Coordinates of C-alpha atoms and ligand atoms in Angstrom, one line a residue:
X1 CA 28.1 -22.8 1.9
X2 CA 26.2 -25.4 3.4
X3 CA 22.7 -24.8 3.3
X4 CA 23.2 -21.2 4.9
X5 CA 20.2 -19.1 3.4
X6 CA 17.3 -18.8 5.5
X7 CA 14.4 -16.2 6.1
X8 CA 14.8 -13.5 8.2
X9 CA 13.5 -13.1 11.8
X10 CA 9.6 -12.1 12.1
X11 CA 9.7 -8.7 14.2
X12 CA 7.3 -8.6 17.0
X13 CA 3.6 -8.0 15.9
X14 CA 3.3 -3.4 16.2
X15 CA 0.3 -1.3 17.5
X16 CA -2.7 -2.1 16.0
X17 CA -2.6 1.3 14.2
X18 CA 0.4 3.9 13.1
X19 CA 0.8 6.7 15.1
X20 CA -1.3 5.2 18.1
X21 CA -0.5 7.0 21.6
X22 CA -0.7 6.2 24.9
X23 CA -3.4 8.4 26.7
X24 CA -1.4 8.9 30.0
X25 CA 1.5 9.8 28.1
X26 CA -0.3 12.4 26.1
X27 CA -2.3 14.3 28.6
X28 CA 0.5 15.5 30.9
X29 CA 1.2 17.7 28.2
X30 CA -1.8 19.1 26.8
X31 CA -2.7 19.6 30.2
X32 CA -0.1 21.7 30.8
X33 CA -0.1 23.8 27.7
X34 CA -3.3 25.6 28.0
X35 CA -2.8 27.6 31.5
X36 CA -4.3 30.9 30.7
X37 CA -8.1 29.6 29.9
X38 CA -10.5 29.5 32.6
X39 CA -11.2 26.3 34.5
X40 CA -14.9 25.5 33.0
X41 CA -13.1 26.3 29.8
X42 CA -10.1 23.7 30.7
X43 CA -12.8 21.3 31.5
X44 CA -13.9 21.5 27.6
X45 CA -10.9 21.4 26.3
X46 CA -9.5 18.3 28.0
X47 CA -12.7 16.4 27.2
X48 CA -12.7 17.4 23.4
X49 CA -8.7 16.6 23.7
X50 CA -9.6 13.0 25.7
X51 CA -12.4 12.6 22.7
X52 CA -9.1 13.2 20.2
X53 CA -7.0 10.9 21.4
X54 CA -9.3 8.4 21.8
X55 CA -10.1 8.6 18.3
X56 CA -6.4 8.6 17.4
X57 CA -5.8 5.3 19.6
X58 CA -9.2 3.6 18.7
X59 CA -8.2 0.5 17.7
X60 CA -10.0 0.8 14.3
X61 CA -9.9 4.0 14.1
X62 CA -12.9 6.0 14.1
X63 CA -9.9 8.7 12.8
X64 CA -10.4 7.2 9.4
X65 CA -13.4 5.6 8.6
X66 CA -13.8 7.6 5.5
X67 CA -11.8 10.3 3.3
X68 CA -12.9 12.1 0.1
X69 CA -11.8 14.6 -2.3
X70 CA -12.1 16.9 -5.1
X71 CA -10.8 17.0 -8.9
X72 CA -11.4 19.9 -10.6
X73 CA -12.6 19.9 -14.2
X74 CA -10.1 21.6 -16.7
X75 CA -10.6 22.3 -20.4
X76 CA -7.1 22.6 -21.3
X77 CA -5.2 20.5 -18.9
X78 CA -3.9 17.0 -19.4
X79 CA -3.6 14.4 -15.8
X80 CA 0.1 14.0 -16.4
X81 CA 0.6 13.3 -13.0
X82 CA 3.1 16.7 -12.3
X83 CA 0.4 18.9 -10.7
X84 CA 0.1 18.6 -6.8
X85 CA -3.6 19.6 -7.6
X86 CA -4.8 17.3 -10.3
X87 CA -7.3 18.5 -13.0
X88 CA -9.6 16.1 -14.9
X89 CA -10.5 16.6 -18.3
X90 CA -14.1 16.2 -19.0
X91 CA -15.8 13.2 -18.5
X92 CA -17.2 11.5 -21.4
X93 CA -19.6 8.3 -20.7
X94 CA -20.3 6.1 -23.5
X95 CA -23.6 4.1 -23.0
X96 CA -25.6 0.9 -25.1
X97 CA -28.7 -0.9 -23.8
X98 CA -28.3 -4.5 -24.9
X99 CA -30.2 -4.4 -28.7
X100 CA -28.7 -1.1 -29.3
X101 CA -25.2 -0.9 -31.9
X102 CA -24.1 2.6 -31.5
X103 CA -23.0 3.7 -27.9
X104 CA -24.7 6.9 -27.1
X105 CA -22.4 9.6 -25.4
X106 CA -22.6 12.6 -23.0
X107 CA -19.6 14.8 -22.5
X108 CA -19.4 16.3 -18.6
X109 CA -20.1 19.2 -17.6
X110 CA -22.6 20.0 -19.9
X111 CA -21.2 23.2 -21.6
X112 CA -23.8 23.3 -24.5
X113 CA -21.2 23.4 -27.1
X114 CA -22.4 20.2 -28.5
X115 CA -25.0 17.3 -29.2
X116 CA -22.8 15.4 -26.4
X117 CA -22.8 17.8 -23.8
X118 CA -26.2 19.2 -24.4
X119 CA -28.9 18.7 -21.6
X120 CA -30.9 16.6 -24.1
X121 CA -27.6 14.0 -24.0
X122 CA -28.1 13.9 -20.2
X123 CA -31.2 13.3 -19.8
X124 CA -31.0 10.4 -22.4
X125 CA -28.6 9.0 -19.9
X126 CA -31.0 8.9 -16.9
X127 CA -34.0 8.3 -18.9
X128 CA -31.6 4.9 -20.1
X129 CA -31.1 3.8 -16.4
X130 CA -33.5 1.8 -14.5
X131 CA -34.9 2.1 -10.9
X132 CA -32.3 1.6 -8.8
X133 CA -33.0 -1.3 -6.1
X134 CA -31.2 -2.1 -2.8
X135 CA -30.2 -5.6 -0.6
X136 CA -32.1 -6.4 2.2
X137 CA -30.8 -9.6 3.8
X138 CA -30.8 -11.4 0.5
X139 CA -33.2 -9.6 -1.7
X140 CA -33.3 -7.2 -4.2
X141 CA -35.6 -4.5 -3.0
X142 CA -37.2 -1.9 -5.5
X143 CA -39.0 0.7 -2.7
X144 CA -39.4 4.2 -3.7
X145 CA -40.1 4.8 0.0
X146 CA -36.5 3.8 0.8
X147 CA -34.3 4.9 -2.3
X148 CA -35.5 6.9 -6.0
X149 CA -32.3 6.4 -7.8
X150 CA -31.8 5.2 -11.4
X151 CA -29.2 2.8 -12.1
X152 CA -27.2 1.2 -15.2
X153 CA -25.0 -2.1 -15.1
X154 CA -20.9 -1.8 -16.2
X155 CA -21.7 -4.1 -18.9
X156 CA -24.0 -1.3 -20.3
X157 CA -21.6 1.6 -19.9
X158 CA -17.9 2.6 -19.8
X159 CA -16.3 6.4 -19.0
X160 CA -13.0 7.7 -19.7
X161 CA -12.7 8.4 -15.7
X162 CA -10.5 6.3 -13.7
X163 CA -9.9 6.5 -10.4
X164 CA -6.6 5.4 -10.2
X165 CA -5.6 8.0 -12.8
X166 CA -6.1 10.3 -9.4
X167 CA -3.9 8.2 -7.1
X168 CA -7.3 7.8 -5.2
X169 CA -6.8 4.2 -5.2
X170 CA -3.4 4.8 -3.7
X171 CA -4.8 7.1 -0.9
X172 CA -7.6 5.1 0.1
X173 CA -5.0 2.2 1.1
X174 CA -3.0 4.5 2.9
X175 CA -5.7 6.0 4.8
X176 CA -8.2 3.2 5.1
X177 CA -6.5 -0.2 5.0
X178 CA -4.6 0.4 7.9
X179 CA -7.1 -0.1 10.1
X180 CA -8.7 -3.4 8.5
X181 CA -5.7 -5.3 9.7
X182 CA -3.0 -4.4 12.0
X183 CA 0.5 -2.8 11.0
X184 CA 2.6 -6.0 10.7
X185 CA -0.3 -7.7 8.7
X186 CA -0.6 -5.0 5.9
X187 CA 3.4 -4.8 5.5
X188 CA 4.0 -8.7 5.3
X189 CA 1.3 -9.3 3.4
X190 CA 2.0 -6.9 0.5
X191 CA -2.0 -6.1 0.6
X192 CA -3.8 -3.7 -1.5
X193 CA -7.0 -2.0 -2.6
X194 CA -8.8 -3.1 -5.6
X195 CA -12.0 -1.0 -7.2
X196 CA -14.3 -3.1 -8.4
X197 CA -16.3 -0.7 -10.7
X198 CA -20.0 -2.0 -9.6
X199 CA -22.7 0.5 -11.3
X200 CA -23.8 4.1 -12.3
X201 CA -26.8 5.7 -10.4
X202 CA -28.5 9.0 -11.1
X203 CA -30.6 11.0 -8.1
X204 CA -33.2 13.1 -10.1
X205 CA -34.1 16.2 -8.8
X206 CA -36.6 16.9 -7.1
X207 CA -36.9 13.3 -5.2
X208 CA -33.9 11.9 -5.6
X209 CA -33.0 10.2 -2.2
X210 CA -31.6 7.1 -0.3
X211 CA -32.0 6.4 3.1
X212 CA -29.9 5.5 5.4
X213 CA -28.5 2.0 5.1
X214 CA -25.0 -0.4 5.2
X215 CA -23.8 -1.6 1.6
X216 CA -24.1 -5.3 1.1
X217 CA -20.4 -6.9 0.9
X218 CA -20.2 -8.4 -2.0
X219 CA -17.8 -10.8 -0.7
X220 CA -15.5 -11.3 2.8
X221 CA -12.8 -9.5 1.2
X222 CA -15.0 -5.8 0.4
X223 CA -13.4 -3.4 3.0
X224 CA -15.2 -0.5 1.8
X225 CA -17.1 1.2 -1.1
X226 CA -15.9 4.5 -3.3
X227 CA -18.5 6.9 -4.8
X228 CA -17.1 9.1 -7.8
X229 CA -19.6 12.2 -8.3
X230 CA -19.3 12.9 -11.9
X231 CA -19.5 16.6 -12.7
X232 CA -23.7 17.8 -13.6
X233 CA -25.1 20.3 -11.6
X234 CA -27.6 19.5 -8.7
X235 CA -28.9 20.9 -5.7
X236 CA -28.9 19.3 -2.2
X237 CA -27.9 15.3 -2.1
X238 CA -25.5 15.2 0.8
X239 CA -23.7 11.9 1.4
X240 CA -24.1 11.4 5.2
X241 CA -21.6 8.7 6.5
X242 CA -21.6 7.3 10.1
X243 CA -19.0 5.4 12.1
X244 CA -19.2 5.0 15.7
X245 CA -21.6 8.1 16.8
X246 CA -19.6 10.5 14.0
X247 CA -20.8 12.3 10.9
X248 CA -18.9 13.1 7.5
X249 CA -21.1 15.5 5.6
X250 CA -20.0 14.7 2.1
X251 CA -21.9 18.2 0.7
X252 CA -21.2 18.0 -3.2
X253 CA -24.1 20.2 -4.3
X254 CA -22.2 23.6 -4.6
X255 CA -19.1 22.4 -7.0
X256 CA -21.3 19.6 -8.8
X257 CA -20.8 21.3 -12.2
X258 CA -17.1 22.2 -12.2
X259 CA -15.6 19.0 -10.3
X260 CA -15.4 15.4 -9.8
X261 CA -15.9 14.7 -5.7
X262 CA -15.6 11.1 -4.3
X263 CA -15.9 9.5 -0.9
X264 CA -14.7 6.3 0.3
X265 CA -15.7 4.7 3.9
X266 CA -15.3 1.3 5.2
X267 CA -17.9 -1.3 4.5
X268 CA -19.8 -0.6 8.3
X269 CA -20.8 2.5 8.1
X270 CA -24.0 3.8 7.8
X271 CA -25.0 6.0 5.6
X272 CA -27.6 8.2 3.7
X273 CA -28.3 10.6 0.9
X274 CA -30.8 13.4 1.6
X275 CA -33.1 14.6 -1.1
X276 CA -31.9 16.2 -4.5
X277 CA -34.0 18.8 -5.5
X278 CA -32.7 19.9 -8.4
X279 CA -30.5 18.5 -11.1
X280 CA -28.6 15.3 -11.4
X281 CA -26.5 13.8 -9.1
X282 CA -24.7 11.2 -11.2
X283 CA -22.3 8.9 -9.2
X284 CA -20.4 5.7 -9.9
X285 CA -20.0 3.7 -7.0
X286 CA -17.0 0.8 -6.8
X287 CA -16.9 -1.5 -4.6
X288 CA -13.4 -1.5 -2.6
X289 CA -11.3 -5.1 -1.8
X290 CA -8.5 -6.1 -0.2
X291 CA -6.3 -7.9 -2.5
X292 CA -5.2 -11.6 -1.5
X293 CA -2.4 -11.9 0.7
X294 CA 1.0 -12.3 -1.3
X295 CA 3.0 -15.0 -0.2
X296 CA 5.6 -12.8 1.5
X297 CA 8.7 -14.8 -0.9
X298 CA 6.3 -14.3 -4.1
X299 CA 8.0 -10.9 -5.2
X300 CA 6.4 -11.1 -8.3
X301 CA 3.5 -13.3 -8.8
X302 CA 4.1 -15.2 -11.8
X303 CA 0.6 -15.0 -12.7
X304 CA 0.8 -11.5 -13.2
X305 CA 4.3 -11.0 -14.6
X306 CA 5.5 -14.1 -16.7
X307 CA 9.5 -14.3 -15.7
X308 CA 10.8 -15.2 -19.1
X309 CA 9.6 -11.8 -20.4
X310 CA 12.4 -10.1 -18.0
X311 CA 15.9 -9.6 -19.9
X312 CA 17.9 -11.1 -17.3
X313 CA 15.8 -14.4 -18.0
X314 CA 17.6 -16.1 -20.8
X315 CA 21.1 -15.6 -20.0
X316 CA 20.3 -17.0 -16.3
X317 CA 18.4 -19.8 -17.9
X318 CA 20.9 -20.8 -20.5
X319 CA 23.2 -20.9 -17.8
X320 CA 21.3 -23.3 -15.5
X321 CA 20.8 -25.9 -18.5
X322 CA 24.6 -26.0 -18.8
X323 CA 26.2 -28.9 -17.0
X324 CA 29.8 -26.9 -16.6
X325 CA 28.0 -24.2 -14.8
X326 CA 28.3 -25.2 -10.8
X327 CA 28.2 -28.7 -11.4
X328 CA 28.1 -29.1 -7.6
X329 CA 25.8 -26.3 -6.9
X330 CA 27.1 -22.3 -5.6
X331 CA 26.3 -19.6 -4.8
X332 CA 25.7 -16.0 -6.6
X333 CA 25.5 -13.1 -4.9
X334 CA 24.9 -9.5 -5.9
X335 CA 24.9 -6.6 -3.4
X336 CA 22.0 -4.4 -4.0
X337 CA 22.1 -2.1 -6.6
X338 CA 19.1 0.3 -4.4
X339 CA 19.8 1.5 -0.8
X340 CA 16.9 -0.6 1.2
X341 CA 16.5 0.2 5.4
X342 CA 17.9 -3.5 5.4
X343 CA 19.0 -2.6 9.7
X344 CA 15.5 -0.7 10.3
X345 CA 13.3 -3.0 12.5
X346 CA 10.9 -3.8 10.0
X347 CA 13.3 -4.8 7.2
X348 CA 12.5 -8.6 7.3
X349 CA 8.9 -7.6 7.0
X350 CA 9.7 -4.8 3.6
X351 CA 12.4 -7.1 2.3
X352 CA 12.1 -9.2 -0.2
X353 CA 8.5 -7.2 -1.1
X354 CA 10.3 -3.6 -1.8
X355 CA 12.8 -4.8 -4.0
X356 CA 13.2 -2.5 -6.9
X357 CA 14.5 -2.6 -10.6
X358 CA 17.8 -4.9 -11.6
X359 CA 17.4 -7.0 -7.4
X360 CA 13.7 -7.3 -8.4
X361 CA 14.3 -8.9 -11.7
X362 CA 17.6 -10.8 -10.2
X363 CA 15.7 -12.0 -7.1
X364 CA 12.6 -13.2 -9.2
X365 CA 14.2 -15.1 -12.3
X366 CA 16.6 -16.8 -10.1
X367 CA 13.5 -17.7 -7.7
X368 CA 11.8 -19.0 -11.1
X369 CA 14.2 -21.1 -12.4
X370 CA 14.5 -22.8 -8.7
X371 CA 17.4 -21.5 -6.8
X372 CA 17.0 -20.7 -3.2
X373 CA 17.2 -16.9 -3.0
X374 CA 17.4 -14.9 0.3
X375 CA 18.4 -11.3 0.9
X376 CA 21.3 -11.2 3.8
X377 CA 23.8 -8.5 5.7
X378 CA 27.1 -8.4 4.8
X379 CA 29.4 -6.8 7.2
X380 CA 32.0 -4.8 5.7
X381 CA 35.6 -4.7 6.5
X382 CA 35.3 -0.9 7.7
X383 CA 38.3 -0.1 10.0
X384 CA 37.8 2.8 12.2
X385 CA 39.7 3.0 15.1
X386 CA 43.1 2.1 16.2
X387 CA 42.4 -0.8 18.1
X388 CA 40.7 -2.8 15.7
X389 CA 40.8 -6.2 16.4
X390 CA 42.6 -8.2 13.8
X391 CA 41.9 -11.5 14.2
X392 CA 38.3 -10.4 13.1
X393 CA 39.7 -10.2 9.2
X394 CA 42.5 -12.9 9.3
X395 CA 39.9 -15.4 8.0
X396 CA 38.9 -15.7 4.6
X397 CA 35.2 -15.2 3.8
X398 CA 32.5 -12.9 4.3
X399 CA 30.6 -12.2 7.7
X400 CA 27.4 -12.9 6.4
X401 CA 24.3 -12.3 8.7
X402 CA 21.9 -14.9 9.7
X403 CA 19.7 -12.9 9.0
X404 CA 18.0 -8.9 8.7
X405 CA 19.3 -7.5 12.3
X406 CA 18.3 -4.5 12.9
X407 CA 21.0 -2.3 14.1
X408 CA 22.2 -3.4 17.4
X409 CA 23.9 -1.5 19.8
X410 CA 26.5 -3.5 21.7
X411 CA 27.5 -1.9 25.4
X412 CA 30.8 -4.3 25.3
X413 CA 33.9 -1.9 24.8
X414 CA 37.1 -3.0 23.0
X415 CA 38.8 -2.5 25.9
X416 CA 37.4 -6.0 27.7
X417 CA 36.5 -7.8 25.1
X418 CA 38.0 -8.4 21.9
X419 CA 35.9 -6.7 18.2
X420 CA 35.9 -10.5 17.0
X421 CA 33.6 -11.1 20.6
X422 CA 31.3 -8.4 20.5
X423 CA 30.8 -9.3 16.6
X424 CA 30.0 -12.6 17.3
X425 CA 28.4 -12.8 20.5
X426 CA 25.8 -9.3 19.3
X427 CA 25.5 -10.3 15.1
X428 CA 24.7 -13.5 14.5
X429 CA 26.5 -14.5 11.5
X430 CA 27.9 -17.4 9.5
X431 CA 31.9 -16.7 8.1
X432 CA 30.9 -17.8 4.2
X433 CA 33.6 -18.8 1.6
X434 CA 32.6 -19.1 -2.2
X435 CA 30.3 -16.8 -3.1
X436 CA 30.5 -16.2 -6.9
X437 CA 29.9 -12.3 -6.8
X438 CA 28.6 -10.4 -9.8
X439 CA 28.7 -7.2 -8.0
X440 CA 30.4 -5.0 -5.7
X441 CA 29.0 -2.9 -2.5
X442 CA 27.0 0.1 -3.1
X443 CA 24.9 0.9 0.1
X444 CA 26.0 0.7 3.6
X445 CA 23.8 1.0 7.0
X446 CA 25.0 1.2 10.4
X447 CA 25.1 -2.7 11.5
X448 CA 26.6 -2.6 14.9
X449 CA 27.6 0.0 17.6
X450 CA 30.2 -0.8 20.4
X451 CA 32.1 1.3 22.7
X452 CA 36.2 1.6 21.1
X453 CA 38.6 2.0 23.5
X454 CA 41.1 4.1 22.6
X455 CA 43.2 7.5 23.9
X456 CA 39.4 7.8 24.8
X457 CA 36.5 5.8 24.5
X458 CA 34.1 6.7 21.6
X459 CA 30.7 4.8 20.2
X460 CA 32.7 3.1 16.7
X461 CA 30.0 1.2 14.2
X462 CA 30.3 -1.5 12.0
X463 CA 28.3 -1.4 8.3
X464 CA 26.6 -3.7 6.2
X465 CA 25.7 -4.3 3.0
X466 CA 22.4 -6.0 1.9
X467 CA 23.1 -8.7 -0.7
X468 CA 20.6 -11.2 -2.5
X469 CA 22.7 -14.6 -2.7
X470 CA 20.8 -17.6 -4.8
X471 CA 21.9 -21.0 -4.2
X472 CA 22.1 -22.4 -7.2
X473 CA 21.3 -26.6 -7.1
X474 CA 23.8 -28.6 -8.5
X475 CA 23.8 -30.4 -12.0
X476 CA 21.7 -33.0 -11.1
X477 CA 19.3 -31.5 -9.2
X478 CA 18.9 -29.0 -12.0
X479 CA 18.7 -31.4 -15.4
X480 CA 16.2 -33.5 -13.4
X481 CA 13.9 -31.2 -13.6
Ligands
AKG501 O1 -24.1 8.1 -4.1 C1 -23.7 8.0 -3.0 O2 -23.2 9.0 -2.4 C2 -23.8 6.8 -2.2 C3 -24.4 5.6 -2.9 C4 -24.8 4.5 -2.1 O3 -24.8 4.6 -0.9 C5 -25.0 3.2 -2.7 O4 -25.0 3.1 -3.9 O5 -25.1 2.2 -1.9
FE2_502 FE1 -24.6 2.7 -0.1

């Protein structure tokens, strides 16, 4: 196989934002689905409907801005992950002002049944925090006029609350990052949300406020920030959050004692907390980045996972060090051991980045030790109609794509052209002789559709198989280096 592994096709760039729809397309039909109202009524409706789906189109979206939730508090259960509606346990925060040895401690909600969860252990907490300040181009403001809010530093505290415990982390890139860059971008790059825990701040009742105002980025890569309400009674402190003329009402006040609440929104908004007048609203506030672009061949960044620590490691690398072993260079291949959409249209963008389990480990140690790995179609040898064409399999070798295809549909017919045609003129493909396969097939996807001429003619389809196939270098190449 000379040279033959290459990467994929790039698919054309996708709407700016899942789901989008085209507003003429739309509004034939909610036009015509509302006959009985009166007109002044219809008038209304097709505005507020208009209103919807320009929200829904908005090219960063004004649909998702922001998104919060709530995690009630349970004695007894454990987060194991099983329950649609997650419980937290209480929250314990551990606190230590520099000088201090001994971290102090308040378990939330207060229940009373201890030193820790007392009111007194509270209000050691707050009484602990200093005033809170805010950014103003690049200063540090104190002005109780503008914000009376206590604060402490992470290096002065820790909790036992994580928000990725919660999967909040998780839903906050699938409902906010979408929008920071478009479709193709997100998927190709392999990006992610990271929380940067950045402080704890108590509103006192009764003049606990903030006004309105835009959180300072931190750096070009903050998206957004995430407030975690820990549970403590308090009355009144609504979280006001404004994007592009709308309102979230974050109202918190009536579950503060039994349940965690958060909010996230994107870094632009503008937002506020009214006055609390009773209580304490204790929050911890994270500030929200998008991860670095991955390299789209870096599977696994070997920053983060070493690849000598995988299993499949040392026999591979014993083998590359040994001069008998494709002294002229070959090829392995392995067909996936995990069905992958290899012939959807994106699966040059998901694949290599969704790999999972033994093609994940496979793909990355042989990408470590140097060989050139790619992930290819295989077309199987599926016969399924009389007048198969037989030329098509008289050669040796595999019919190996040039790359991810997404299923084509051929409208040639075996009856004026011949199989081994429509194969070669609609799926690019090298014929490959060679391979060294450590596997057999597993999953198949519809590869190519053609019209099969038979007694009658009827849509027949060709399968493929995804495979990874590393080209190994040969001896010298290898001992070199
Ligand atoms: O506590 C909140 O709800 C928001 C806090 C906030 O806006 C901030 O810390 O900048
Ligand atoms: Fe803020």
């Amino acid at each position: 196989m000379s040279k033959p592994l290459r990467m994929g096709n790039t698919p054309q760039s996708q709407a700016s934002d899942d789901g989008a729809v085209s507003n003429s397309e739309v509004s034939a039909d909610v036009r015509s689905s509302h006959v009985s109202a009166n007109p002044s009524q219809l008038n209304d409706i097709d505005t507020a409907l208009e209103e919807l789906m320009t929200t829904i189109a908005g090219e960063r979206s004004a649909a998702s801005f922001a998104c919060g939730g709530t995690i009630p508090i349970s004695k007894t259960d454990t987060n194991d992950g099983a329950n649609a509606t997650p419980t937290s346990p209480l929250v314990k925060v551990y606190w230590s002002l520099q000088e201090e040895i001994n971290a102090r401690k308040v378990i939330l909600p207060l229940d009373h049944t201890s030193a820790d969860s007392s009111p007194a252990a509270l209000k050691q907490l707050v009484s602990d925090c200093s005033p809170a300040t805010f950014g103003r181009g690049n200063e540090d403001i104190l002005d109780p006029s503008y914000r009376q809010a206590g604060k402490m530093e992470p290096a002065n505290f820790t909790t036992t609350f994580h928000p990725a415990d919660f999967r909040i982390i998780t839903l906050i890139e699938r409902i906010l990052l979408p929008s920071v860059s478009d479709h193709t971008e997100n998927s190709l790059m392999g990006r992610a949300i990271f929380a940067e825990l950045y402080k704890l701040n108590v509103y006192s009742g009764p003049s606990g406020f903030f006004r309105s105002h835009v959180d300072t980025p931190r750096s070009v890569r903050q998206v957004g920030s995430l407030v975690v309400c820990l549970p403590a009674a308090f009355k009144g402190g609504n979280l006001l959050v404004r994007h592009q003329g709308k309102e979230i009402d974050f109202d918190w006040a009536p579950t503060s004692a039994i349940a965690i609440q958060w909010a996230a929104f994107y870094s632009d908004c503008s937002h506020e907390i009214k006055t609390v007048t009773e209580g304490e609203r204790l929050t911890l506030t994270y500030n929200l980045y998008v991860t670095e672009p991955e390299h789209a061949v870096t599977v696994i960044p070997s920053s983060l996972v070493e690849p000598w620590t995988l299993p499949l490691y040392g026999q591979l690398n014993a083998l590359f060090h040994n001069s008998q072993f494709f002294p002229n260079g070959g090829v392995l291949g392995i067909y996936c051991a995990h069905a992958y959409a290899h012939t959807s249209e994106d699966a040059s963008i998901n694949l290599p980045r969704t790999l999972k389990g033994s093609d994940l480990v496979f793909y990355s140690v042989l990408d470590a030790l140097g060989a050139t790995v790619e992930i290819l179609p295989v077309l199987g040898h599926r016969k399924d109609n009389y007048y198969w064409d037989t030329d098509c399999e008289s050669e040796d070798g595999e019919l190996i794509g040039t790359g991810l295809h997404a299923h084509r549909k051929s409208c040639f017919s075996t009856e004026s052209h011949s199989l081994n045609d429509i194969v070669c003129d609609e799926w690019p493909h090298e014929r490959v002789t060679g391979i060294t396969w450590l596997t057999g097939q597993k999953h198949w996807e519809e590869a190519l559709s053609y019209i099969a001429y038979g007694n009658q003619s009827t849509i027949s389809t060709r399968y493929s198989a995804a495979a990874i196939f590393a080209a190994i270098p040969n001896w010298e190449e290898r001992s070199s280096t």
